Amino acid sequence: MRILFTGGSGKAGRHSIDYLLERGHSILNVDKVHLDNPKVLTRFADIADAGQVYDVMHSYANYDELNAGTGVPAFDAVVHFAAIPRLLMTSDNECFRINTLGTYNVIDAAIKMGVKKVIFASSETTYGICFADGEVKPEYLPIDEDHPT
């Protein structure tokens, strides 16, 4: 599959990209930080800017695609990990802008570009474990939609 991966340079993204590469997928990483992996091109983009998101959704994923001479193929899937991962890394307004507007732009562009699969990864902070008062342990892992709140 040809996969556009947002946030692939981050802690979870780099491992997920390695996993996908091992299974033969072609990846284009979209991030603000370069991924040090010679098998993956990184396109620098601000996902909160819809124009930049559309631009990368219509990009070559690797140099081999240039040789075909048939134009830019559509992505088969988008994996969206790009986000401000936790509080206090930036202002609340900037965190909201990137995480909310950025996610909207990625999903909107994927739909309009005909991408059939969009995989969205949430942050561990949404479960209330990281910044809870005292120690909070989940009843089971992985935490799913049925986990008690």
Backbone as CSV, one residue per row, in Angstrom:
resi,resn,N_x,N_y,N_z,CA_x,CA_y,CA_z,C_x,C_y,C_z
1,MET,0.827,-1.197,0.000,0.000,0.000,0.000,0.865,1.251,0.000
2,ARG,0.327,2.288,-0.543,0.956,3.606,-0.554,0.301,4.409,0.565
3,ILE,1.112,4.789,1.584,0.560,5.378,2.804,1.169,6.747,3.071
4,LEU,0.302,7.727,3.336,0.739,9.027,3.817,0.644,8.977,5.340
5,PHE,1.736,9.268,6.017,1.819,9.141,7.472,2.129,10.506,8.061
6,THR,1.202,11.076,8.836,1.470,12.354,9.487,2.058,12.096,10.871
7,GLY,3.097,12.841,11.218,3.702,12.692,12.542,4.596,11.479,12.674
8,GLY,5.144,11.019,11.572,5.977,9.816,11.599,7.338,9.993,12.234
9,SER,7.734,11.222,12.515,9.032,11.457,13.150,8.952,11.388,14.668
10,GLY,7.764,11.277,15.213,7.572,11.253,16.662,7.862,9.902,17.285
11,LYS,7.668,9.859,18.598,7.984,8.669,19.397,7.254,7.426,18.899
12,ALA,5.963,7.507,18.724,5.183,6.352,18.260,5.262,6.198,16.745
13,GLY,5.310,7.314,16.033,5.295,7.273,14.578,6.463,6.540,13.967
14,ARG,7.661,6.781,14.486,8.847,6.142,13.892,8.776,4.621,13.992
15,HIS,8.234,4.104,15.083,8.113,2.647,15.231,7.020,2.092,14.320
16,SER,5.953,2.840,14.178,4.868,2.409,13.292,5.329,2.391,11.840
17,ILE,6.114,3.383,11.447,6.648,3.416,10.084,7.561,2.223,9.844
18,ASP,8.435,1.908,10.797,9.295,0.725,10.652,8.456,-0.529,10.442
19,TYR,7.392,-0.669,11.208,6.486,-1.817,11.096,5.875,-1.885,9.692
20,LEU,5.415,-0.755,9.190,4.792,-0.722,7.864,5.806,-1.005,6.758
21,LEU,7.017,-0.479,6.898,8.058,-0.737,5.904,8.424,-2.217,5.850
22,GLU,8.494,-2.857,7.016,8.808,-4.289,7.069,7.779,-5.117,6.310
23,ARG,6.592,-4.592,6.162,5.518,-5.298,5.458,5.377,-4.841,4.012
24,GLY,6.351,-4.080,3.532,6.413,-3.731,2.121,5.638,-2.505,1.678
25,HIS,5.160,-1.701,2.613,4.390,-0.512,2.243,5.319,0.642,1.863
26,SER,4.835,1.521,1.009,5.541,2.731,0.613,4.989,3.880,1.456
27,ILE,5.876,4.627,2.113,5.458,5.640,3.084,5.971,7.018,2.684
28,LEU,5.112,8.029,2.802,5.523,9.424,2.764,5.228,9.995,4.144
29,ASN,6.272,10.441,4.842,6.120,11.021,6.169,5.865,12.520,6.040
30,VAL,4.859,13.013,6.746,4.552,14.446,6.773,4.734,14.908,8.211
31,ASP,5.672,15.825,8.410,6.001,16.239,9.774,6.699,17.582,9.720
32,LYS,6.966,18.147,10.887,7.765,19.369,10.984,9.216,19.041,11.306
33,VAL,9.490,17.745,11.530,10.821,17.267,11.885,11.187,16.133,10.932
34,HIS,12.439,16.110,10.486,12.905,15.074,9.566,12.957,13.711,10.259
35,LEU,12.523,12.667,9.568,12.654,11.294,10.049,13.957,10.738,9.504
36,ASP,14.831,10.302,10.383,16.129,9.780,9.967,15.983,8.326,9.525
37,ASN,15.401,8.133,8.355,15.215,6.799,7.789,15.390,6.933,6.281
38,PRO,16.441,6.326,5.720,16.706,6.492,4.289,15.631,5.898,3.376
39,LYS,14.743,5.083,3.910,13.691,4.470,3.098,12.433,5.336,3.010
40,VAL,12.429,6.468,3.737,11.219,7.290,3.824,11.556,8.753,3.551
41,LEU,10.799,9.360,2.631,10.910,10.800,2.421,10.042,11.515,3.449
42,THR,10.526,12.647,3.941,9.737,13.479,4.845,9.402,14.777,4.133
43,ARG,8.124,15.101,4.076,7.668,16.392,3.565,7.323,17.246,4.772
44,PHE,7.907,18.436,4.837,7.629,19.351,5.932,6.331,20.092,5.641
45,ALA,5.406,20.057,6.590,4.123,20.725,6.398,3.485,21.028,7.743
46,ASP,2.670,22.080,7.742,1.858,22.448,8.896,0.461,21.912,8.629
47,ILE,0.043,20.887,9.370,-1.255,20.263,9.102,-2.424,21.185,9.419
48,ALA,-2.185,22.265,10.158,-3.254,23.224,10.431,-3.509,24.134,9.228
49,ASP,-2.689,24.023,8.200,-2.854,24.779,6.958,-3.423,23.829,5.903
50,ALA,-4.702,24.001,5.567,-5.377,23.085,4.639,-4.660,22.998,3.296
51,GLY,-4.144,24.104,2.803,-3.433,24.097,1.524,-2.209,23.208,1.552
52,GLN,-1.460,23.252,2.651,-0.286,22.394,2.766,-0.684,20.925,2.845
53,VAL,-1.779,20.633,3.525,-2.246,19.242,3.633,-2.652,18.718,2.258
54,TYR,-3.412,19.492,1.502,-3.802,19.073,0.147,-2.571,18.876,-0.732
55,ASP,-1.590,19.754,-0.592,-0.374,19.641,-1.390,0.342,18.315,-1.140
56,VAL,0.510,17.941,0.120,1.224,16.689,0.396,0.389,15.466,0.038
57,MET,-0.932,15.596,0.066,-1.794,14.468,-0.322,-1.689,14.180,-1.814
58,HIS,-1.154,15.135,-2.558,-0.982,14.951,-3.998,0.513,15.001,-4.326
59,SER,1.304,14.223,-3.572,2.756,14.214,-3.729,3.261,12.812,-4.025
60,TYR,4.426,12.767,-4.635,5.116,11.493,-4.807,5.620,11.031,-3.445
61,ALA,5.543,9.724,-3.197,5.994,9.175,-1.918,7.469,8.795,-1.952
62,ASN,8.002,8.550,-3.145,9.418,8.200,-3.266,9.883,8.478,-4.693
63,TYR,11.179,8.403,-4.905,11.743,8.732,-6.211,11.361,7.723,-7.288
64,ASP,11.120,6.475,-6.914,10.732,5.454,-7.891,9.429,5.814,-8.598
65,GLU,8.535,6.500,-7.915,7.255,6.869,-8.521,7.426,7.852,-9.679
66,LEU,8.516,8.588,-9.687,8.772,9.531,-10.776,9.032,8.807,-12.088
67,ASN,9.617,7.610,-12.014,9.996,6.861,-13.209,8.810,6.340,-14.000
68,ALA,7.690,6.136,-13.354,6.533,5.558,-14.044,5.991,6.494,-15.120
69,GLY,6.097,7.789,-14.912,5.620,8.750,-15.889,4.111,8.799,-16.031
70,THR,3.400,8.309,-15.031,1.937,8.255,-15.104,1.270,9.264,-14.178
71,GLY,2.036,10.147,-13.588,1.476,11.120,-12.655,1.490,10.592,-11.233
72,VAL,0.979,11.395,-10.346,0.994,11.053,-8.924,-0.151,10.089,-8.615
73,PRO,0.173,8.892,-8.118,-0.902,7.968,-7.735,-1.558,8.411,-6.430
74,ALA,-2.798,7.994,-6.223,-3.502,8.315,-4.978,-2.950,7.468,-3.840
75,PHE,-3.027,7.994,-2.640,-2.639,7.208,-1.473,-3.736,6.197,-1.170
76,ASP,-3.328,5.011,-0.731,-4.286,3.971,-0.343,-4.806,4.205,1.069
77,ALA,-3.972,4.841,1.897,-4.351,5.061,3.294,-3.610,6.272,3.843
78,VAL,-4.195,6.867,4.865,-3.555,7.932,5.635,-3.520,7.467,7.083
79,VAL,-2.345,7.553,7.694,-2.198,7.286,9.123,-1.883,8.636,9.762
80,HIS,-2.746,9.069,10.671,-2.625,10.413,11.248,-2.186,10.341,12.713
81,PHE,-0.898,10.622,12.944,-0.337,10.680,14.292,0.070,12.104,14.666
82,ALA,0.142,13.026,13.717,0.668,14.367,13.974,-0.202,15.117,14.972
83,ALA,0.432,15.630,16.019,-0.291,16.373,17.051,0.699,16.913,18.074
84,ILE,0.224,17.839,18.873,0.947,18.222,20.081,0.563,17.149,21.097
85,PRO,1.499,16.311,21.547,1.134,15.118,22.313,0.699,15.334,23.757
86,ARG,1.066,16.468,24.351,0.685,16.644,25.752,0.633,18.120,26.106
87,LEU,0.029,18.383,27.235,-0.090,19.744,27.750,1.274,20.363,28.016
88,LEU,1.300,21.668,28.034,2.455,22.474,28.427,3.621,22.425,27.442
89,MET,3.409,21.856,26.258,4.452,21.888,25.232,4.344,23.164,24.400
90,THR,3.155,23.744,24.394,2.875,24.970,23.658,1.664,25.628,24.315
91,SER,1.262,26.763,23.818,0.087,27.416,24.402,-1.161,26.575,24.145
92,ASP,-2.161,26.750,24.990,-3.414,26.010,24.812,-4.043,26.296,23.452
93,ASN,-4.009,27.557,23.023,-4.591,27.915,21.729,-3.870,27.227,20.577
94,GLU,-2.546,27.190,20.638,-1.769,26.541,19.574,-2.002,25.034,19.576
95,CYS,-2.082,24.446,20.753,-2.371,23.012,20.868,-3.732,22.698,20.244
96,PHE,-4.737,23.499,20.559,-6.070,23.310,19.986,-6.035,23.478,18.473
97,ARG,-5.343,24.508,18.003,-5.270,24.782,16.563,-4.666,23.608,15.806
98,ILE,-3.546,23.125,16.272,-2.865,22.036,15.567,-3.637,20.730,15.699
99,ASN,-4.038,20.388,16.908,-4.682,19.087,17.114,-6.079,19.012,16.513
100,THR,-6.855,20.063,16.639,-8.235,20.028,16.151,-8.319,20.382,14.670
101,LEU,-7.818,21.550,14.313,-7.867,21.963,12.918,-7.003,21.050,12.049
102,GLY,-5.847,20.646,12.572,-4.971,19.747,11.821,-5.636,18.420,11.513
103,THR,-6.299,17.842,12.507,-6.999,16.570,12.291,-8.124,16.747,11.281
104,TYR,-8.877,17.823,11.408,-9.938,18.103,10.434,-9.361,18.196,9.021
105,ASN,-8.270,18.955,8.859,-7.676,19.130,7.532,-7.201,17.812,6.937
106,VAL,-6.588,16.969,7.750,-6.092,15.680,7.257,-7.255,14.796,6.814
107,ILE,-8.276,14.686,7.648,-9.427,13.835,7.300,-10.181,14.412,6.100
108,ASP,-10.394,15.715,6.083,-11.107,16.355,4.976,-10.369,16.154,3.655
109,ALA,-9.066,16.382,3.650,-8.286,16.206,2.421,-8.294,14.745,1.977
110,ALA,-8.168,13.828,2.926,-8.173,12.403,2.575,-9.486,12.019,1.901
111,ILE,-10.589,12.464,2.455,-11.902,12.151,1.872,-12.016,12.749,0.472
112,LYS,-11.658,14.009,0.333,-11.791,14.684,-0.962,-10.811,14.164,-2.004
113,MET,-9.703,13.571,-1.559,-8.727,13.002,-2.487,-9.009,11.528,-2.774
114,GLY,-10.074,10.988,-2.193,-10.472,9.620,-2.491,-9.729,8.544,-1.724
115,VAL,-9.081,8.912,-0.622,-8.382,7.921,0.198,-9.432,7.053,0.896
116,LYS,-9.272,5.732,0.800,-10.286,4.805,1.318,-10.128,4.489,2.806
117,LYS,-8.909,4.649,3.347,-8.669,4.311,4.757,-7.955,5.456,5.457
118,VAL,-8.488,5.863,6.605,-7.836,6.849,7.459,-7.732,6.245,8.849
119,ILE,-6.515,6.144,9.344,-6.266,5.602,10.680,-5.824,6.769,11.557
120,PHE,-6.503,6.950,12.671,-6.234,8.069,13.572,-5.749,7.524,14.906
121,ALA,-4.620,8.035,15.376,-4.095,7.628,16.676,-4.315,8.754,17.674
122,SER,-4.905,8.417,18.776,-5.128,9.399,19.822,-3.915,9.437,20.749
123,SER,-3.936,10.325,21.706,-2.852,10.461,22.672,-3.207,9.750,23.972
124,GLU,-2.187,9.256,24.642,-2.418,8.616,25.937,-2.989,9.596,26.957
125,THR,-2.801,10.891,26.723,-3.320,11.880,27.669,-4.843,11.927,27.674
126,THR,-5.492,11.452,26.628,-6.961,11.473,26.590,-7.571,10.520,27.607
127,TYR,-6.803,9.567,28.088,-7.329,8.590,29.045,-7.268,9.083,30.488
128,GLY,-6.651,10.245,30.720,-6.606,10.815,32.056,-5.574,10.179,32.972
129,ILE,-4.705,9.371,32.438,-3.714,8.670,33.253,-2.496,9.550,33.506
130,CYS,-2.043,10.237,32.489,-0.774,10.968,32.560,-0.778,12.127,33.549
131,PHE,-1.870,12.859,33.631,-1.909,14.047,34.471,-2.957,13.935,35.572
132,ALA,-3.248,12.730,35.990,-4.259,12.507,37.026,-3.698,12.872,38.402
133,ASP,-4.604,13.140,39.342,-4.197,13.343,40.728,-3.964,11.968,41.331
134,GLY,-2.734,11.671,41.675,-2.401,10.352,42.206,-2.184,9.350,41.084
135,GLU,-2.018,8.103,41.473,-1.756,7.045,40.499,-3.071,6.466,39.984
136,VAL,-3.190,6.400,38.690,-4.374,5.831,38.050,-3.919,4.673,37.176
137,LYS,-4.498,3.499,37.414,-4.147,2.329,36.615,-5.378,1.858,35.852
138,PRO,-5.229,1.621,34.559,-6.367,1.091,33.804,-6.709,-0.317,34.277
139,GLU,-7.969,-0.693,34.115,-8.395,-2.032,34.523,-7.829,-3.101,33.604
140,TYR,-7.593,-2.743,32.349,-6.980,-3.678,31.395,-6.359,-2.875,30.248
141,LEU,-5.466,-3.548,29.518,-4.803,-2.949,28.358,-4.970,-3.872,27.158
142,PRO,-5.064,-3.375,25.959,-5.166,-1.962,25.643,-6.521,-1.412,26.056
143,ILE,-6.545,-0.129,26.335,-7.790,0.543,26.692,-8.629,0.673,25.421
144,ASP,-9.867,0.254,25.493,-10.753,0.343,24.331,-11.986,1.178,24.671
145,GLU,-12.938,1.212,23.760,-14.136,2.029,23.940,-14.993,1.568,25.107
146,ASP,-14.882,0.301,25.506,-15.705,-0.247,26.583,-15.082,-0.085,27.966
147,HIS,-13.856,0.425,28.032,-13.170,0.580,29.313,-13.939,1.559,30.199
148,PRO,-14.116,1.236,31.496,-14.807,2.162,32.409,-14.065,3.495,32.514
149,THR,-14.835,4.563,32.671,-14.216,5.890,32.799,-14.167,6.314,34.253
